[in-house]
Tab-separated table of C-alpha atoms in Angstrom:
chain	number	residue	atom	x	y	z
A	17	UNK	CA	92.467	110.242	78.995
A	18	UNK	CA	89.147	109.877	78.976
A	19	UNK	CA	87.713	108.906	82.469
A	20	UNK	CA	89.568	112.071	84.772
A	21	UNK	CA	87.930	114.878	83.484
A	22	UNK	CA	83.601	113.799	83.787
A	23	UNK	CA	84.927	112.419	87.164
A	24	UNK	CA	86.357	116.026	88.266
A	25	UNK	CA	83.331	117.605	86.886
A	26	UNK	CA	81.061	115.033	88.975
A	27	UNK	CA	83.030	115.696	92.085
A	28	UNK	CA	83.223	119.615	91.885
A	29	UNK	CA	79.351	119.230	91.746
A	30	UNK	CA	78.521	117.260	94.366
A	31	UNK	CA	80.772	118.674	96.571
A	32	UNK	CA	79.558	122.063	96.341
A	33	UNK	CA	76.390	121.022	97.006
A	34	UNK	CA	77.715	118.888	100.420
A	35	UNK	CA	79.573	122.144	101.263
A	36	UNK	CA	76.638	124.376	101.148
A	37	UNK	CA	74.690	121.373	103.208
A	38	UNK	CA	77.353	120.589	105.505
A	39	UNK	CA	80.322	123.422	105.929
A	40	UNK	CA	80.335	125.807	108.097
A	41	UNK	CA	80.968	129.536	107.657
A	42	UNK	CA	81.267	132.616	110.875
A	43	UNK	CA	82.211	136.136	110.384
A	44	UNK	CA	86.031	135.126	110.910
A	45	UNK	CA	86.114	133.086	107.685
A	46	UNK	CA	87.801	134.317	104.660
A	47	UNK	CA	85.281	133.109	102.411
A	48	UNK	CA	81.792	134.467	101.026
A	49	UNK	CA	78.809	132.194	100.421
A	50	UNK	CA	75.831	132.758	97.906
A	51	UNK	CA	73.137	130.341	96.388
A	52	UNK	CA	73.684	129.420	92.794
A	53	UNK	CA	70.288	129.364	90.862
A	54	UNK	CA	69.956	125.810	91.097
A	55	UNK	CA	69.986	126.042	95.053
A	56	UNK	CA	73.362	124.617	95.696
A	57	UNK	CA	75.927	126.899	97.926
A	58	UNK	CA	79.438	127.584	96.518
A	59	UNK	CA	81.798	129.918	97.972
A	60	UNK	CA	84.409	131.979	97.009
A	61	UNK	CA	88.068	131.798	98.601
A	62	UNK	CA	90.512	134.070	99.176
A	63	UNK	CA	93.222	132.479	102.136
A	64	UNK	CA	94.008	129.644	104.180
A	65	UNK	CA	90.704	129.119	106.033
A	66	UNK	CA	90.325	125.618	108.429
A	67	UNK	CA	86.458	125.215	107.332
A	68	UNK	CA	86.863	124.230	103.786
A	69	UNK	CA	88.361	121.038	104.239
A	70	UNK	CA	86.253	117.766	103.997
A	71	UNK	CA	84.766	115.797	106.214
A	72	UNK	CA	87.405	113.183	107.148
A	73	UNK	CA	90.418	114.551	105.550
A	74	UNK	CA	92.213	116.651	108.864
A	75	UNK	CA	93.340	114.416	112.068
A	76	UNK	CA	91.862	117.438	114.083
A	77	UNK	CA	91.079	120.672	114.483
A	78	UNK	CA	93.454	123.164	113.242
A	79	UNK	CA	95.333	125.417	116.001
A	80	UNK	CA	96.836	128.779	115.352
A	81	UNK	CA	100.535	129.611	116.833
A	82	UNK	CA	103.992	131.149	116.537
A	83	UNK	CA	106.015	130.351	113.681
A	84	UNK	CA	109.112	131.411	111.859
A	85	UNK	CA	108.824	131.072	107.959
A	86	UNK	CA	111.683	130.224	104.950
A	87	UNK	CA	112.712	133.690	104.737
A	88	UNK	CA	112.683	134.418	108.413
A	89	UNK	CA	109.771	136.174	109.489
A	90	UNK	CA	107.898	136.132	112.713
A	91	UNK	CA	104.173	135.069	112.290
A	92	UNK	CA	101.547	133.289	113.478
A	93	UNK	CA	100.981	129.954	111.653
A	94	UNK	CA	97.356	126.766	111.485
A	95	UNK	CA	98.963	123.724	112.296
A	96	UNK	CA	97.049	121.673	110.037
A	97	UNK	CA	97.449	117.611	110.173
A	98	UNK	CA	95.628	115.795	107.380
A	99	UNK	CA	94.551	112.313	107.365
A	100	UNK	CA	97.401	111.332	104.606
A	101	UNK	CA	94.650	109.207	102.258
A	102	UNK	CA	91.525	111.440	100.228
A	103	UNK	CA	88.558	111.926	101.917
A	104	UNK	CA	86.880	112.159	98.899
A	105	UNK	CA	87.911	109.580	96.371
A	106	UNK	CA	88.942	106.028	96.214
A	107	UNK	CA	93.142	105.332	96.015
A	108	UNK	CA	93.524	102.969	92.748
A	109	UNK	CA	93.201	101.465	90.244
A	110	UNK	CA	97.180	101.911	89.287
A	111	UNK	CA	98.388	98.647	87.136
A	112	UNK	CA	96.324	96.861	84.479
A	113	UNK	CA	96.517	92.886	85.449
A	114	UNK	CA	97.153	92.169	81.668
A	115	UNK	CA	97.792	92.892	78.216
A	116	UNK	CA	93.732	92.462	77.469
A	117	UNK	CA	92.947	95.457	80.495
A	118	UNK	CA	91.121	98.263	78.958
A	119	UNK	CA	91.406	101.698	81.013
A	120	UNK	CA	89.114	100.969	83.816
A	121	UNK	CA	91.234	98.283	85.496
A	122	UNK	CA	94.244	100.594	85.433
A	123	UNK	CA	95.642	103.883	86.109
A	124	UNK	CA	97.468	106.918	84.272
A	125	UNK	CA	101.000	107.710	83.796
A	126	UNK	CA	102.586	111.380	82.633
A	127	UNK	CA	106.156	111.708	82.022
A	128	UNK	CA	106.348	115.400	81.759
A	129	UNK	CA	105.709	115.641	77.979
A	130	UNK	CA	102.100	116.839	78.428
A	131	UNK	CA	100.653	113.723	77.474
A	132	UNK	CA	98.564	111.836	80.352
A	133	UNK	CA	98.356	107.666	78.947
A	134	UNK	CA	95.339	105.643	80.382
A	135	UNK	CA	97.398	102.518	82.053
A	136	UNK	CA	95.681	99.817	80.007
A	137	UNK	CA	96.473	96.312	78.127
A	138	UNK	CA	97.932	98.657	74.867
A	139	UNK	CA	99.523	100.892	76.938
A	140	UNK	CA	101.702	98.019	77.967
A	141	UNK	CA	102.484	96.834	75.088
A	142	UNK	CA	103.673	99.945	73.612
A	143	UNK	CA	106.431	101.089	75.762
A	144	UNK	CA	108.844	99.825	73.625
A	145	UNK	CA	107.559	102.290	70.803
A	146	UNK	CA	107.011	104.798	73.070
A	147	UNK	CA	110.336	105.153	75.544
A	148	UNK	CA	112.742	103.119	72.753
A	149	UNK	CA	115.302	100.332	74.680
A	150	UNK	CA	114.156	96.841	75.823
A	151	UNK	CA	111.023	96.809	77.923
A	152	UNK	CA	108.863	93.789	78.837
A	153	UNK	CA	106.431	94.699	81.481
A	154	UNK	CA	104.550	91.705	81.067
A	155	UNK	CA	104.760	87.915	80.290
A	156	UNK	CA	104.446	86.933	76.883
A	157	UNK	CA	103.203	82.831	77.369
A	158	UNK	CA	100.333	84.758	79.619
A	159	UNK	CA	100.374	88.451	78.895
A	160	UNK	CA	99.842	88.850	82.565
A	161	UNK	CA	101.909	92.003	83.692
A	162	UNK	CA	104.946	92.613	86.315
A	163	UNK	CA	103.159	94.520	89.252
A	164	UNK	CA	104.777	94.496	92.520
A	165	UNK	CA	102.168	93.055	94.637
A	166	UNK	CA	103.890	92.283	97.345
A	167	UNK	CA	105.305	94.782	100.278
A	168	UNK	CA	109.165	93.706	99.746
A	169	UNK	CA	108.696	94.332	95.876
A	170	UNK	CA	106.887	97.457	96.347
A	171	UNK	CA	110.037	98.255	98.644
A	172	UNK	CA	112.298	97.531	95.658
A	173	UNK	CA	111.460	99.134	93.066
A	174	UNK	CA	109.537	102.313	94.324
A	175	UNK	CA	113.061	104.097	95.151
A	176	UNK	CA	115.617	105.579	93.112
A	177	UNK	CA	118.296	102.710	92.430
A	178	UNK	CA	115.172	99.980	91.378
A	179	UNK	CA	116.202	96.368	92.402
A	180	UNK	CA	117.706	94.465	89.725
A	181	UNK	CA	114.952	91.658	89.977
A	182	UNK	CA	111.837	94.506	90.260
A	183	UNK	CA	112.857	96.107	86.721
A	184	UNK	CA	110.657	95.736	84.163
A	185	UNK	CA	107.747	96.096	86.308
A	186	UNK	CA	104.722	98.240	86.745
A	187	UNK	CA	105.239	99.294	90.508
A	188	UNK	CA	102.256	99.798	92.683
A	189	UNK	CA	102.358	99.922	96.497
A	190	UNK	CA	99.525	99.278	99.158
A	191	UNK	CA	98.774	101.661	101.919
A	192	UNK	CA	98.175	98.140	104.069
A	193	UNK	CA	101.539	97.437	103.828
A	194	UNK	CA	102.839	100.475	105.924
A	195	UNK	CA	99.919	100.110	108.933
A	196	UNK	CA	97.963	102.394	107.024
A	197	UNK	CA	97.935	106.169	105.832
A	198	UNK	CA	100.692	108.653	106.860
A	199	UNK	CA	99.379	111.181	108.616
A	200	UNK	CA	101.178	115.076	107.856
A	201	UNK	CA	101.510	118.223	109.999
A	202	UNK	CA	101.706	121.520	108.308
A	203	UNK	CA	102.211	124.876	109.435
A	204	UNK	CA	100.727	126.908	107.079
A	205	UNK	CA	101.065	131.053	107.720
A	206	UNK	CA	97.535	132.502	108.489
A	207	UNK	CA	98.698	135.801	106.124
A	208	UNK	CA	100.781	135.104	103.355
A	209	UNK	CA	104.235	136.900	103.157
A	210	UNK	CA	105.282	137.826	99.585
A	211	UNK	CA	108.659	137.843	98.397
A	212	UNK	CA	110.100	139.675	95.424
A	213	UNK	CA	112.094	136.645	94.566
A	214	UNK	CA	110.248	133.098	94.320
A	215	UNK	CA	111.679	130.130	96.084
A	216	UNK	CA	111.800	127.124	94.004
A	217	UNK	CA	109.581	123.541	94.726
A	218	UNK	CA	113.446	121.747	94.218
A	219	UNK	CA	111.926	118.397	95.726
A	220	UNK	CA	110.150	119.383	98.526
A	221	UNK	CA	106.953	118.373	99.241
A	222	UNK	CA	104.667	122.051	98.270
A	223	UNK	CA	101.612	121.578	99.989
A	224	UNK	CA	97.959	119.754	101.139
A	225	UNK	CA	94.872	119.438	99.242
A	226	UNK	CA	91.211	120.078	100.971
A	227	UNK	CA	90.408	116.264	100.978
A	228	UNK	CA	93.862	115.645	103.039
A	229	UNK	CA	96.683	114.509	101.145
A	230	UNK	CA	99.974	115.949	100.825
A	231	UNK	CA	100.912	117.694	97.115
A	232	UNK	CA	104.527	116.299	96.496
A	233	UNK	CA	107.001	118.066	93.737
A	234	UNK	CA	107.136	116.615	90.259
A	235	UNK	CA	107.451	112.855	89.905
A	236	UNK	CA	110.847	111.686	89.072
A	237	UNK	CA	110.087	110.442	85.200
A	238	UNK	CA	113.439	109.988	84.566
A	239	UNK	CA	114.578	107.958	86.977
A	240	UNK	CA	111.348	105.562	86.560
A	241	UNK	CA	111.647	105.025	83.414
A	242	UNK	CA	115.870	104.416	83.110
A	243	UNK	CA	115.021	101.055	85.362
A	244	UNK	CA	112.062	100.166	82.591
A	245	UNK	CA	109.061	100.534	85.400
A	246	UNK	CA	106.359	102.658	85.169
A	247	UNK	CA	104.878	104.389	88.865
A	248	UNK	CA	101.052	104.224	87.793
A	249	UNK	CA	99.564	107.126	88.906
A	250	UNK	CA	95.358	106.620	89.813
A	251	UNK	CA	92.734	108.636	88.012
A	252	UNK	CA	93.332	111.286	90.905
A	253	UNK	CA	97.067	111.717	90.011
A	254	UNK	CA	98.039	109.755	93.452
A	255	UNK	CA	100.514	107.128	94.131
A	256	UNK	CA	101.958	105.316	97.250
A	257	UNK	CA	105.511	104.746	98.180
A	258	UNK	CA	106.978	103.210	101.185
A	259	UNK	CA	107.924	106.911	102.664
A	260	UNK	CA	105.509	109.407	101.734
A	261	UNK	CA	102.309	106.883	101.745
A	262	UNK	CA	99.228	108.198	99.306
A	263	UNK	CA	100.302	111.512	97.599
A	264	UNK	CA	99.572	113.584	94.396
A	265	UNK	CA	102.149	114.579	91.709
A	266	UNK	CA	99.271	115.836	89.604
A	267	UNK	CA	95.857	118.160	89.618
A	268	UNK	CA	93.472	115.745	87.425
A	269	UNK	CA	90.015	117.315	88.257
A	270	UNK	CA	89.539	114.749	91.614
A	271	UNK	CA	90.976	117.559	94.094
A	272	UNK	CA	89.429	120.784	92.887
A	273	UNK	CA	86.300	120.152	94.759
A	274	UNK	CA	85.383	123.936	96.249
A	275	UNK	CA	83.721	125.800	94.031
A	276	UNK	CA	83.600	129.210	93.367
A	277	UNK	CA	80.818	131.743	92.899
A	278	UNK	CA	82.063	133.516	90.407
A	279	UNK	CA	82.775	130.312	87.828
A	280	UNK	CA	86.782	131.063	89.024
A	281	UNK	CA	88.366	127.330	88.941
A	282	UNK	CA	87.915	125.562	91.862
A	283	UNK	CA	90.261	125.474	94.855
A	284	UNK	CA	92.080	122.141	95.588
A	285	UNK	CA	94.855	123.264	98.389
A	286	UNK	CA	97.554	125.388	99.446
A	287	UNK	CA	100.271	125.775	99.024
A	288	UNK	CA	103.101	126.231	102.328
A	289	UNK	CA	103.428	129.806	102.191
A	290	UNK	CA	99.151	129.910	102.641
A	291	UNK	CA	98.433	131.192	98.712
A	292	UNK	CA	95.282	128.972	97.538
A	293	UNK	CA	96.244	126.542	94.721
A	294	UNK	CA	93.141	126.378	92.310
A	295	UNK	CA	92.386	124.540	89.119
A	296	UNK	CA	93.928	125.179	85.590
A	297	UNK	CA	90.521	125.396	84.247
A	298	UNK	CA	87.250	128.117	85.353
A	299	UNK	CA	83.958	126.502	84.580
A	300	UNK	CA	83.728	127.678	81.186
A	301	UNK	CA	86.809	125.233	80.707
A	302	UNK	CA	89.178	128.254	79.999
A	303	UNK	CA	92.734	128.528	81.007
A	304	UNK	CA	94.165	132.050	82.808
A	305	UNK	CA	97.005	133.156	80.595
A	306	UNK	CA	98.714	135.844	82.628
A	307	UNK	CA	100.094	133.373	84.967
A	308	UNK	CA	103.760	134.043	86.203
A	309	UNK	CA	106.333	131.941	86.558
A	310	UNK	CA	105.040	130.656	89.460
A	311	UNK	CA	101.664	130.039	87.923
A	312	UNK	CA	99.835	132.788	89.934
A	313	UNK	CA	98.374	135.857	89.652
A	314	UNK	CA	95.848	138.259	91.032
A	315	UNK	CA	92.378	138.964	91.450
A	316	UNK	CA	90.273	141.589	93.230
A	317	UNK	CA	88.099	138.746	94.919
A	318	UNK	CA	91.253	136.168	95.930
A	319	UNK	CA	94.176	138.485	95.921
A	320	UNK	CA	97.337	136.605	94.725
A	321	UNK	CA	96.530	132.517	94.077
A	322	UNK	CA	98.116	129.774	91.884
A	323	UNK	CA	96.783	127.601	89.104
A	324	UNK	CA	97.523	123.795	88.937
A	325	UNK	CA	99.579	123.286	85.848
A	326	UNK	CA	98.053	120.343	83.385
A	327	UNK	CA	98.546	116.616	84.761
A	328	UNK	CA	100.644	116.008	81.836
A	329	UNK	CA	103.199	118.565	83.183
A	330	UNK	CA	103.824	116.623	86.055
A	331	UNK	CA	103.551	119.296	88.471
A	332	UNK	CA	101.188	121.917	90.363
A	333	UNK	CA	103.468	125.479	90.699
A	334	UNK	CA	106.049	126.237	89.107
A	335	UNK	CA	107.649	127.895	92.339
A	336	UNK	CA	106.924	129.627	95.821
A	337	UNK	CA	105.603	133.470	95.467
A	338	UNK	CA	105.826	133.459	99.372
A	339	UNK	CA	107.711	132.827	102.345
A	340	UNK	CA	106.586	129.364	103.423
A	341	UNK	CA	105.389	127.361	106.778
A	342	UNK	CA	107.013	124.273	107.196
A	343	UNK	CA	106.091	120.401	107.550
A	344	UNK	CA	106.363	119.263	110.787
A	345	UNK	CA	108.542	116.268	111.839
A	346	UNK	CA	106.675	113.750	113.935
């Protein structure tokens, strides 16, 4: 993949420098701010703190109240409600329109293996070679490809048991089709409450990004693929579906857009139980190997945080190193 990583990289850049314009900062945050030496502001994070988020990407301002958390404890929790679509990107491309696409008029896919495939023209045409069985995305008098453009074929095939008649398709859905983005509210705990035994993601949504969309578990490959569609996943690592709306399965360098004075990766979200899920990568472009199984660790400036797995792992955490808030039915 080719495109994701200069457009992170562009993103984390400019947004640090709209951050040190624009955000604010008081004595009650939980962040520092200095001046790098080229006289943009970064900051460093350590927990769940209301000012980092974009412009655009909360429905209001966050509140603080009473909440009970997974494992039971009494706490005070931000009700947080993000806008449900980025603040700071644009949703799509997803499908190429034909065999001839190259990468820019489509989107990615990962399955899992740790490979992330640029959506394009070949990319079509391989699936045979790559997945095995009989797959024909796409028609060969035209070479234009199955997309389901339409709201009742978006309905069909982006759910478990795929329509008969929407197989063989690329599925991509439109946020139009649904009245618009789907809003989320989160209560997040204002301290973290570590557990000695981590909860696992199973397939629950696991958290919200800074530029207001919701982080949903791993993608279900499996099921995708055994009705011969592919879910095409933007540069970002976001899809829509007729119940969740715009949502990431994937960190792809779009979301980790506060950065950090001390070259740490950048932060993208949190996770529910309030630990700050940063980038796999610092700004040297090295990876933290003492990771648990979790993917967090420590540090004196942060305390406990995660680290977004790889897009091509199809996930962000590997599990929940604290009790966790809760998503709040509307």
């Amino acid at each position: 993949m080719q495109k994701t990583p200069l457009l992170g990289l562009l993103l984390v850049l400019t947004t640090a420098f709209l951050y040190g314009c624009n955000g604010s900062q008081t004595d009650e945050t939980a962040s520092d701010e200095d001046t790098s030496g080229d006289g943009s502001s970064v900051t460093v994070q350590a927990v769940f703190d209301p000012d980092v988020f974009h412009d655009g990407a909360l429905l209001d301002t966050p509140t603080i109240e009473n909440c009970t958390l997974s494992g039971g404890t009494t706490t005070t929790c931000y009700r947080v409600t993000i806008a449900g679509e980025p603040a700071t990107t644009e949703i799509g491309p997803f499908c190429p329109p034909s065999i001839d696409s190259d990468a820019s008029e489509g989107g990615i896919w990962f399955d899992g293996s740790g490979e992330v495939y640029d959506i394009d023209g070949e990319f079509i045409l391989n699936l045979e070679n790559l997945y095995g069985g009989d797959w024909q995305l796409y028609d060969p008098e035209t070479g234009k490809v199955n997309i389901t453009d339409t709201q009742a074929s978006c309905e069909g095939a982006a759910r478990p048991d795929v329509a008969e008649e929407y197989q063989n398709h690329c599925v991509e859905c439109s946020l139009s089709y649904f009245g618009g983005a789907v809003a989320e509210t989160f209560l997040i705990p204002v301290e973290p409450v570590p557990m000695n035994n981590p909860d696992s993601i199973n397939n629950n949504n696991l958290g919200l990004t800074v530029n207001g969309v919701v982080l949903a578990p791993p993608a279900p490959v499996d099921a995708i693929l055994s009705a011969n569609t592919i879910a095409a996943f933007d540069d970002c690592g976001g899809h829509i579906n007729p119940f969740e709306g715009y949502h990431y399965h994937a960190s792809t360098g779009c979301t980790e857009s506060v950065f950090q004075s001390d070259n740490h990766a950048s932060l993208l979200g949190y996770a529910l139980d309030g630990y700050g899920i940063y980038g796999m990568l610092n700004m040297a472009g090295e990876e933290d190997y003492d990771l648990d199984e979790c993917r967090g660790h420590s540090d004196d400036t942060r305390g406990y945080h995660y680290h977004s797995a790889s897009a091509g792992e199809n996930m962000f955490i590997g599990c929940f190193k604290g009790e966790q808030g809760s998503i709040v039915a509307e």
